[in-house]
Amino acid sequence: MTDYPIDEIFRRAKLGEQAVYPPKDEFGYNVFGADVYTRPRRFLLLDDIVLLPPQFTPERLEKGIELLREPLYTDVSSETSVGGFRVRMPVVCAAMGGTHIANLIGPKIARGCAEMGVVYSLGENIAAIRGYDERLTKQPSFKERALAYLENLKDGYGGLVIQQSVEDENLKLWEKVYTDPDFDRYVEEGLIAFEIKAGQGAKPGLGGEVLVSREVALRIKDHYYIPEDPEKVVKDYYERHSAPGTFTEDILASQIRLIKNNFPRVKVFLKTGPYRDLDRVIEIASREGVDAITIDGKEGGTGMSPIAGMRDLGLPTVACLGAITRARDREIRTSLIISGRLYDGSHVVKSLALGASAVAFGRPLVYACMGSIPLAPTFIRRELFRNPLLRELGKIALRWGVRGEGCTKGVVNYLKSVENEIKMLTSALGKYHMDRLSKEDVGALNRDLAELFRIRYVYSAPEAPEKVIQRGIELS
Amino acid sequence: MSTSQKLELPLEPQAFAEDIFRIVSHPVMQEVYRFRHLIAKAVRDFLDGEGFVEFDPIMVGPVTDPGTRGAFEFRIPYYGREYRLMRSGILYKQLLAAAMEEGKIYFFYPNLRHEPIDAAKTGRHLVEFVQIDLEVRDADHFQVMKIAERLLKHVIDEMKRYEDRLRKIWEFFGSERESLPDVKLPLKRMTHREAVELLMKHAKDDKVLKELESRFDVKRPQDRLSFKAEIPWEWEWYLSKIHDQPFFIHDYPRGARGFYDREYPDKPGILMDFDLLAPEGHGELSSGAAREYEVSRVFARMRETNENPELYRWYLQFLRDHGKPTAGFGIGMERLVKYICDLPSVHLARPAPKIPGVHSP
């Protein structure tokens, strides 16, 4: 966790749009910000790709003619559509489940996402552990989180994505939502998607694993694998494992068909992980007509994963992005969402240039919310500071001392900083719409990545003009 | 409902909450209920004559069938566990057909399904209804289709004896029907693919599209036709409307049905199943299939329908140790009454109908 850019996120949660500028020295940020050039790591990252603005910008000329003045970065439209949802920017809040921290601040993040018009996802096990409509613990229920989002949506932006795990199936969560009069209006307006969960970044091939309190353990022990029987062994927290779910090509195809058949009024999303057969997964899911596929690279976060899993299971995020680029080369048009340690506007613009439709943020939104905890309601603070790991975070948060606004404001500020960055960078590339971003806008600092994405290696001579022209013809 | 206004008897589902006695004691409604009784009797006579054994429905259990089209299950507390009210008797049907020496069983099975609210608009969906639910051992779908068509012909022929009385009901509800069809066996059979192909041809006619759009409030109905999915409600209505005899659609694509409909061993992706449809726009009366009975196949299919096998432990154990090929079908009793009496909506076939989203008696 220590090498995650927490400080940078807290800074954004505090400063909002202003956060796109270099930090002020009085915060002592330079120490943490020094990694603009170096960062210790094992994998190639999206940071190994840079954006390549051109001198000649015919699209800026077009925009100028439209506006009858010189265009500014504020003239960039970050609005786009993801999986059939209209969004204010190509950002999705990654699915967070029923774990302690994610659930506690879930409604706050939901409100922030609704205000900023981005897609919000509800992960697995929320209803199973926290209750569907009535609270089974002191924490918010599934419906509280869902409605915190839906009731705050405005201007027709956004969409709610609902996952169901093997164990959630006991609850028949999707059927419950689909027949619930409180959701019917939103179903009718096309604001709901059901997401098949077939993987996650940090632990591809493993199921959900979390720690639960004894009270929860006793309640759910019939439905989950809990190695220590909470009736016989008394302790504060118990490991709770859930099954990863078995997939074959047929099973995946059938699950998609079944949702389309059983729930014709919702959109269908698929969440997959950094698997070696990712190309095939994208192929099948697109063929079956899913509305969007979220691909979580191995750097993707999670509540609790085995260390060996985080270290050694799965394809790095940029390699997953490679699968997205290949899919576009095969003319697959399905919305493809990438996630896994992506947290700023550059990441979004680069991902879009390489073929992604949007980027999913998980931890950034959690931290942005937590960065604002000094002024969060007392009950949230008390919960957070009970956990030693979170206490550590709390200290950083206090250093940033986001004042006066609370968690939702932190999320809104954070997203505003990203939105601002997306607009600035896109405008620098001489473009004004998200769907105009393309491979020509990026270059690799590394030959392997240049080869993977078939983009320019920045240290090699640019292609001969006739080759550029030839490529232009091929592209069009 | 314009007809009911004309007749000065409010018959909307909500009206049952206002004054249910006024509705159920109305002479025409009484006749509908009497026909329900006559139809049930005709069904029992036929099945008993065929050597079937009738069982009383099993109402609660640890698991019910997976349901389709988004219906939720009702749950009740059961000595520290949560049990389900049956959405259908499918699991018990297979058990009893495999267990009984006769190998032929039936139920009049009450089903409870918490249907999505949009199902209230179809005029064909009830939350509480009864299925004539039968299962036959060592049979496939084609064999039980033959039973289904003979059963339906028997019921229609029996009811033809009362056509004078039926005409009064038809007249009351504004039906243009003059008589019940003279059912000729075998009934017409078409595969799901043939049915969709036929509808795709008709989907080129703007007049057809406009009618479906306005009648069912759907946009671009032509885009909703697919070889891979169920036939949408509006198209099923249309297909039924252009027929004047009952007919079968068989061989649905996998993904459209529950795990229990058997896949052709030599035709992957196609199910050994069928629907029996009534003509004149009444649509589906019955669904049936040959069953998956090999535990390995059922297990894999359960994943496809996103079911948790853990919940189906008794059923999987029964299949593993005693599973036998069976086939069967269920006929919606209220839909059959709706068809025979030519009612405008299925809720009129029950005295205290439950429509999705409506809080009625």
mmCIF file of N, CA and C in Angstrom, chain A residues 23-111:
data_model
loop_
_atom_site.group_PDB
_atom_site.id
_atom_site.type_symbol
_atom_site.label_atom_id
_atom_site.label_comp_id
_atom_site.label_asym_id
_atom_site.label_seq_id
_atom_site.Cartn_x
_atom_site.Cartn_y
_atom_site.Cartn_z
ATOM 1 N N PRO A 23 2.315 20.877 -6.901
ATOM 2 C CA PRO A 23 1.962 21.126 -5.498
ATOM 3 C C PRO A 23 2.703 22.328 -4.928
ATOM 4 N N LYS A 24 2.083 22.940 -3.950
ATOM 5 C CA LYS A 24 2.725 24.033 -3.238
ATOM 6 C C LYS A 24 3.725 23.451 -2.233
ATOM 7 N N ASP A 25 4.861 24.110 -2.096
ATOM 8 C CA ASP A 25 5.918 23.590 -1.248
ATOM 9 C C ASP A 25 5.534 23.465 0.215
ATOM 10 N N GLU A 26 4.655 24.369 0.660
ATOM 11 C CA GLU A 26 4.381 24.361 2.108
ATOM 12 C C GLU A 26 3.760 23.037 2.568
ATOM 13 N N PHE A 27 3.189 22.286 1.668
ATOM 14 C CA PHE A 27 2.634 20.988 2.068
ATOM 15 C C PHE A 27 3.708 19.909 2.100
ATOM 16 N N GLY A 28 4.934 20.308 1.724
ATOM 17 C CA GLY A 28 6.011 19.322 1.711
ATOM 18 C C GLY A 28 5.730 18.213 0.723
ATOM 19 N N TYR A 29 5.002 18.578 -0.319
ATOM 20 C CA TYR A 29 4.574 17.522 -1.242
ATOM 21 C C TYR A 29 5.715 17.032 -2.125
ATOM 22 N N ASN A 30 6.700 17.885 -2.325
ATOM 23 C CA ASN A 30 7.765 17.550 -3.254
ATOM 24 C C ASN A 30 8.402 16.200 -2.984
ATOM 25 N N VAL A 31 8.532 15.881 -1.726
ATOM 26 C CA VAL A 31 9.112 14.596 -1.360
ATOM 27 C C VAL A 31 8.319 13.461 -2.009
ATOM 28 N N PHE A 32 6.974 13.595 -1.960
ATOM 29 C CA PHE A 32 6.132 12.521 -2.495
ATOM 30 C C PHE A 32 5.929 12.672 -3.996
ATOM 31 N N GLY A 33 6.056 13.912 -4.465
ATOM 32 C CA GLY A 33 5.774 14.165 -5.877
ATOM 33 C C GLY A 33 6.955 13.885 -6.779
ATOM 34 N N ALA A 34 8.096 13.546 -6.163
ATOM 35 C CA ALA A 34 9.318 13.403 -6.937
ATOM 36 C C ALA A 34 9.246 12.253 -7.939
ATOM 37 N N ASP A 35 8.249 11.417 -7.830
ATOM 38 C CA ASP A 35 8.198 10.238 -8.706
ATOM 39 C C ASP A 35 7.659 10.545 -10.094
ATOM 40 N N VAL A 36 7.660 11.835 -10.459
ATOM 41 C CA VAL A 36 7.294 12.165 -11.836
ATOM 42 C C VAL A 36 8.289 11.483 -12.783
ATOM 43 N N TYR A 37 9.533 11.295 -12.314
ATOM 44 C CA TYR A 37 10.563 10.709 -13.175
ATOM 45 C C TYR A 37 10.868 9.247 -12.863
ATOM 46 N N THR A 38 10.845 8.890 -11.612
ATOM 47 C CA THR A 38 11.213 7.518 -11.257
ATOM 48 C C THR A 38 10.174 6.920 -10.332
ATOM 49 N N ARG A 39 10.042 5.649 -10.416
ATOM 50 C CA ARG A 39 9.126 4.970 -9.495
ATOM 51 C C ARG A 39 9.565 3.517 -9.439
ATOM 52 N N PRO A 40 9.875 2.998 -8.259
ATOM 53 C CA PRO A 40 10.302 1.607 -8.186
ATOM 54 C C PRO A 40 9.146 0.673 -8.541
ATOM 55 N N ARG A 41 9.376 -0.256 -9.427
ATOM 56 C CA ARG A 41 8.273 -1.130 -9.836
ATOM 57 C C ARG A 41 8.773 -2.331 -10.628
ATOM 58 N N ARG A 42 7.874 -3.296 -10.751
ATOM 59 C CA ARG A 42 8.214 -4.517 -11.463
ATOM 60 C C ARG A 42 7.640 -4.551 -12.875
ATOM 61 N N PHE A 43 6.521 -3.869 -13.079
ATOM 62 C CA PHE A 43 5.840 -3.972 -14.372
ATOM 63 C C PHE A 43 5.955 -2.673 -15.139
ATOM 64 N N LEU A 44 5.830 -2.788 -16.446
ATOM 65 C CA LEU A 44 5.663 -1.583 -17.241
ATOM 66 C C LEU A 44 4.286 -1.016 -16.916
ATOM 67 N N LEU A 45 4.224 0.289 -16.892
ATOM 68 C CA LEU A 45 2.969 0.949 -16.527
ATOM 69 C C LEU A 45 2.527 1.873 -17.654
ATOM 70 N N LEU A 46 1.338 2.382 -17.503
ATOM 71 C CA LEU A 46 0.861 3.380 -18.444
ATOM 72 C C LEU A 46 1.744 4.626 -18.374
ATOM 73 N N ASP A 47 2.481 4.763 -17.269
ATOM 74 C CA ASP A 47 3.428 5.885 -17.157
ATOM 75 C C ASP A 47 4.586 5.729 -18.143
ATOM 76 N N ASP A 48 4.746 4.539 -18.726
ATOM 77 C CA ASP A 48 5.780 4.342 -19.737
ATOM 78 C C ASP A 48 5.304 4.770 -21.121
ATOM 79 N N ILE A 49 4.138 5.377 -21.116
ATOM 80 C CA ILE A 49 3.607 5.919 -22.369
ATOM 81 C C ILE A 49 3.413 7.420 -22.161
ATOM 82 N N VAL A 50 3.743 8.202 -23.154
ATOM 83 C CA VAL A 50 3.506 9.645 -23.028
ATOM 84 C C VAL A 50 2.529 10.094 -24.113
ATOM 85 N N LEU A 51 1.954 11.250 -23.879
ATOM 86 C CA LEU A 51 1.036 11.823 -24.869
ATOM 87 C C LEU A 51 1.850 12.682 -25.831
ATOM 88 N N LEU A 52 1.490 12.663 -27.106
ATOM 89 C CA LEU A 52 2.271 13.359 -28.118
ATOM 90 C C LEU A 52 1.451 14.429 -28.833
ATOM 91 N N PRO A 53 1.458 15.638 -28.295
ATOM 92 C CA PRO A 53 0.694 16.697 -28.952
ATOM 93 C C PRO A 53 1.335 17.069 -30.280
ATOM 94 N N PRO A 54 0.559 17.396 -31.288
ATOM 95 C CA PRO A 54 1.101 17.813 -32.583
ATOM 96 C C PRO A 54 1.156 19.336 -32.690
ATOM 97 N N GLN A 55 1.999 19.819 -33.590
ATOM 98 C CA GLN A 55 1.986 21.245 -33.892
ATOM 99 C C GLN A 55 0.758 21.597 -34.736
ATOM 100 N N PHE A 56 0.479 20.709 -35.690
ATOM 101 C CA PHE A 56 -0.607 21.009 -36.622
ATOM 102 C C PHE A 56 -1.910 20.382 -36.125
ATOM 103 N N THR A 57 -2.911 21.216 -35.943
ATOM 104 C CA THR A 57 -4.132 20.738 -35.299
ATOM 105 C C THR A 57 -5.368 21.122 -36.107
ATOM 106 N N PRO A 58 -5.618 20.395 -37.189
ATOM 107 C CA PRO A 58 -6.781 20.731 -38.027
ATOM 108 C C PRO A 58 -8.103 20.689 -37.246
ATOM 109 N N GLU A 59 -8.191 19.841 -36.246
ATOM 110 C CA GLU A 59 -9.456 19.773 -35.497
ATOM 111 C C GLU A 59 -9.658 21.016 -34.631
ATOM 112 N N ARG A 60 -8.531 21.620 -34.210
ATOM 113 C CA ARG A 60 -8.673 22.864 -33.453
ATOM 114 C C ARG A 60 -9.195 23.960 -34.371
ATOM 115 N N LEU A 61 -8.717 23.919 -35.624
ATOM 116 C CA LEU A 61 -9.206 24.898 -36.603
ATOM 117 C C LEU A 61 -10.722 24.758 -36.779
ATOM 118 N N GLU A 62 -11.148 23.505 -36.948
ATOM 119 C CA GLU A 62 -12.588 23.224 -37.095
ATOM 120 C C GLU A 62 -13.374 23.754 -35.907
ATOM 121 N N LYS A 63 -12.840 23.469 -34.699
ATOM 122 C CA LYS A 63 -13.512 23.893 -33.476
ATOM 123 C C LYS A 63 -13.589 25.421 -33.432
ATOM 124 N N GLY A 64 -12.490 26.086 -33.866
ATOM 125 C CA GLY A 64 -12.461 27.538 -33.883
ATOM 126 C C GLY A 64 -13.527 28.112 -34.807
ATOM 127 N N ILE A 65 -13.682 27.458 -35.957
ATOM 128 C CA ILE A 65 -14.697 27.921 -36.910
ATOM 129 C C ILE A 65 -16.096 27.766 -36.303
ATOM 130 N N GLU A 66 -16.249 26.671 -35.575
ATOM 131 C CA GLU A 66 -17.545 26.430 -34.923
ATOM 132 C C GLU A 66 -17.812 27.499 -33.851
ATOM 133 N N LEU A 67 -16.765 27.845 -33.088
ATOM 134 C CA LEU A 67 -16.942 28.756 -31.956
ATOM 135 C C LEU A 67 -16.763 30.224 -32.340
ATOM 136 N N LEU A 68 -16.135 30.436 -33.495
ATOM 137 C CA LEU A 68 -15.789 31.780 -33.945
ATOM 138 C C LEU A 68 -14.819 32.470 -32.985
ATOM 139 N N ARG A 69 -13.955 31.645 -32.339
ATOM 140 C CA ARG A 69 -12.860 32.186 -31.525
ATOM 141 C C ARG A 69 -11.838 31.082 -31.332
ATOM 142 N N GLU A 70 -10.679 31.439 -30.785
ATOM 143 C CA GLU A 70 -9.679 30.406 -30.504
ATOM 144 C C GLU A 70 -10.202 29.457 -29.427
ATOM 145 N N PRO A 71 -10.190 28.161 -29.667
ATOM 146 C CA PRO A 71 -10.694 27.233 -28.648
ATOM 147 C C PRO A 71 -9.759 27.136 -27.444
ATOM 148 N N LEU A 72 -10.352 26.889 -26.273
ATOM 149 C CA LEU A 72 -9.579 26.659 -25.047
ATOM 150 C C LEU A 72 -9.796 25.208 -24.600
ATOM 151 N N TYR A 73 -9.053 24.819 -23.589
ATOM 152 C CA TYR A 73 -9.236 23.437 -23.106
ATOM 153 C C TYR A 73 -10.634 23.208 -22.550
ATOM 154 N N THR A 74 -11.244 24.316 -22.066
ATOM 155 C CA THR A 74 -12.603 24.171 -21.514
ATOM 156 C C THR A 74 -13.623 23.854 -22.605
ATOM 157 N N ASP A 75 -13.228 23.980 -23.862
ATOM 158 C CA ASP A 75 -14.154 23.658 -24.955
ATOM 159 C C ASP A 75 -14.168 22.157 -25.280
ATOM 160 N N VAL A 76 -13.276 21.412 -24.631
ATOM 161 C CA VAL A 76 -13.274 19.962 -24.856
ATOM 162 C C VAL A 76 -14.517 19.371 -24.198
ATOM 163 N N SER A 77 -15.202 18.499 -24.903
ATOM 164 C CA SER A 77 -16.327 17.790 -24.290
ATOM 165 C C SER A 77 -15.823 16.440 -23.789
ATOM 166 N N SER A 78 -15.860 16.265 -22.465
ATOM 167 C CA SER A 78 -15.437 14.968 -21.924
ATOM 168 C C SER A 78 -16.619 14.011 -21.862
ATOM 169 N N GLU A 79 -17.786 14.490 -22.310
ATOM 170 C CA GLU A 79 -18.980 13.640 -22.292
ATOM 171 C C GLU A 79 -18.826 12.503 -23.291
ATOM 172 N N THR A 80 -19.294 11.317 -22.907
ATOM 173 C CA THR A 80 -19.230 10.185 -23.825
ATOM 174 C C THR A 80 -20.269 9.165 -23.367
ATOM 175 N N SER A 81 -20.251 7.989 -23.975
ATOM 176 C CA SER A 81 -21.180 6.966 -23.484
ATOM 177 C C SER A 81 -20.404 5.687 -23.197
ATOM 178 N N VAL A 82 -20.766 5.050 -22.087
ATOM 179 C CA VAL A 82 -20.095 3.821 -21.658
ATOM 180 C C VAL A 82 -21.148 2.745 -21.443
ATOM 181 N N GLY A 83 -21.049 1.679 -22.197
ATOM 182 C CA GLY A 83 -22.009 0.577 -22.044
ATOM 183 C C GLY A 83 -23.446 1.037 -22.194
ATOM 184 N N GLY A 84 -23.656 2.066 -23.015
ATOM 185 C CA GLY A 84 -25.015 2.555 -23.217
ATOM 186 C C GLY A 84 -25.436 3.624 -22.222
ATOM 187 N N PHE A 85 -24.625 3.893 -21.199
ATOM 188 C CA PHE A 85 -24.935 4.972 -20.258
ATOM 189 C C PHE A 85 -24.285 6.267 -20.748
ATOM 190 N N ARG A 86 -25.002 7.365 -20.636
ATOM 191 C CA ARG A 86 -24.418 8.667 -20.939
ATOM 192 C C ARG A 86 -23.634 9.133 -19.720
ATOM 193 N N VAL A 87 -22.386 9.526 -19.907
ATOM 194 C CA VAL A 87 -21.571 9.938 -18.759
ATOM 195 C C VAL A 87 -20.906 11.283 -19.016
ATOM 196 N N ARG A 88 -20.621 11.986 -17.932
ATOM 197 C CA ARG A 88 -20.024 13.317 -18.054
ATOM 198 C C ARG A 88 -18.544 13.208 -18.390
ATOM 199 N N MET A 89 -17.940 12.084 -18.019
ATOM 200 C CA MET A 89 -16.544 11.825 -18.407
ATOM 201 C C MET A 89 -16.342 10.317 -18.431
ATOM 202 N N PRO A 90 -15.334 9.856 -19.180
ATOM 203 C CA PRO A 90 -15.170 8.404 -19.351
ATOM 204 C C PRO A 90 -14.589 7.728 -18.121
ATOM 205 N N VAL A 91 -15.294 7.834 -17.009
ATOM 206 C CA VAL A 91 -14.829 7.259 -15.750
ATOM 207 C C VAL A 91 -15.949 6.424 -15.147
ATOM 208 N N VAL A 92 -15.560 5.288 -14.586
ATOM 209 C CA VAL A 92 -16.501 4.398 -13.927
ATOM 210 C C VAL A 92 -15.990 4.174 -12.514
ATOM 211 N N CYS A 93 -16.886 4.181 -11.556
ATOM 212 C CA CYS A 93 -16.470 3.817 -10.197
ATOM 213 C C CYS A 93 -16.452 2.291 -10.138
ATOM 214 N N ALA A 94 -15.253 1.724 -9.925
ATOM 215 C CA ALA A 94 -15.115 0.263 -9.935
ATOM 216 C C ALA A 94 -15.963 -0.351 -8.825
ATOM 217 N N ALA A 95 -16.369 -1.591 -9.051
ATOM 218 C CA ALA A 95 -17.252 -2.254 -8.091
ATOM 219 C C ALA A 95 -16.534 -2.475 -6.772
ATOM 220 N N MET A 96 -17.154 -1.997 -5.703
ATOM 221 C CA MET A 96 -16.645 -2.297 -4.371
ATOM 222 C C MET A 96 -17.734 -3.048 -3.628
ATOM 223 N N GLY A 97 -17.321 -4.060 -2.920
ATOM 224 C CA GLY A 97 -18.287 -4.967 -2.323
ATOM 225 C C GLY A 97 -18.684 -4.601 -0.914
ATOM 226 N N GLY A 98 -18.960 -5.638 -0.131
ATOM 227 C CA GLY A 98 -19.496 -5.438 1.209
ATOM 228 C C GLY A 98 -18.433 -5.345 2.277
ATOM 229 N N THR A 99 -17.168 -5.157 1.880
ATOM 230 C CA THR A 99 -16.116 -5.099 2.896
ATOM 231 C C THR A 99 -16.298 -3.864 3.772
ATOM 232 N N HIS A 100 -15.647 -3.938 4.924
ATOM 233 C CA HIS A 100 -15.805 -2.930 5.961
ATOM 234 C C HIS A 100 -15.733 -1.505 5.420
ATOM 235 N N ILE A 101 -14.560 -1.182 4.869
ATOM 236 C CA ILE A 101 -14.324 0.209 4.503
ATOM 237 C C ILE A 101 -15.132 0.621 3.279
ATOM 238 N N ALA A 102 -15.127 -0.244 2.259
ATOM 239 C CA ALA A 102 -15.818 0.111 1.012
ATOM 240 C C ALA A 102 -17.297 0.344 1.276
ATOM 241 N N ASN A 103 -17.862 -0.494 2.140
ATOM 242 C CA ASN A 103 -19.292 -0.383 2.375
ATOM 243 C C ASN A 103 -19.627 0.831 3.235
ATOM 244 N N LEU A 104 -18.776 1.068 4.219
ATOM 245 C CA LEU A 104 -19.026 2.167 5.150
ATOM 246 C C LEU A 104 -19.132 3.498 4.415
ATOM 247 N N ILE A 105 -18.169 3.727 3.508
ATOM 248 C CA ILE A 105 -18.190 5.011 2.819
ATOM 249 C C ILE A 105 -18.880 4.917 1.457
ATOM 250 N N GLY A 106 -19.425 3.717 1.169
ATOM 251 C CA GLY A 106 -20.086 3.488 -0.131
ATOM 252 C C GLY A 106 -21.099 4.566 -0.504
ATOM 253 N N PRO A 107 -22.055 4.890 0.384
ATOM 254 C CA PRO A 107 -23.073 5.890 0.008
ATOM 255 C C PRO A 107 -22.474 7.260 -0.287
ATOM 256 N N LYS A 108 -21.361 7.583 0.401
ATOM 257 C CA LYS A 108 -20.717 8.897 0.177
ATOM 258 C C LYS A 108 -20.094 8.928 -1.223
ATOM 259 N N ILE A 109 -19.396 7.838 -1.567
ATOM 260 C CA ILE A 109 -18.805 7.760 -2.902
ATOM 261 C C ILE A 109 -19.915 7.797 -3.947
ATOM 262 N N ALA A 110 -20.999 7.079 -3.657
ATOM 263 C CA ALA A 110 -22.127 7.015 -4.592
ATOM 264 C C ALA A 110 -22.651 8.410 -4.892
ATOM 265 N N ARG A 111 -22.826 9.219 -3.849
ATOM 266 C CA ARG A 111 -23.346 10.577 -4.048
ATOM 267 C C ARG A 111 -22.390 11.407 -4.902
#
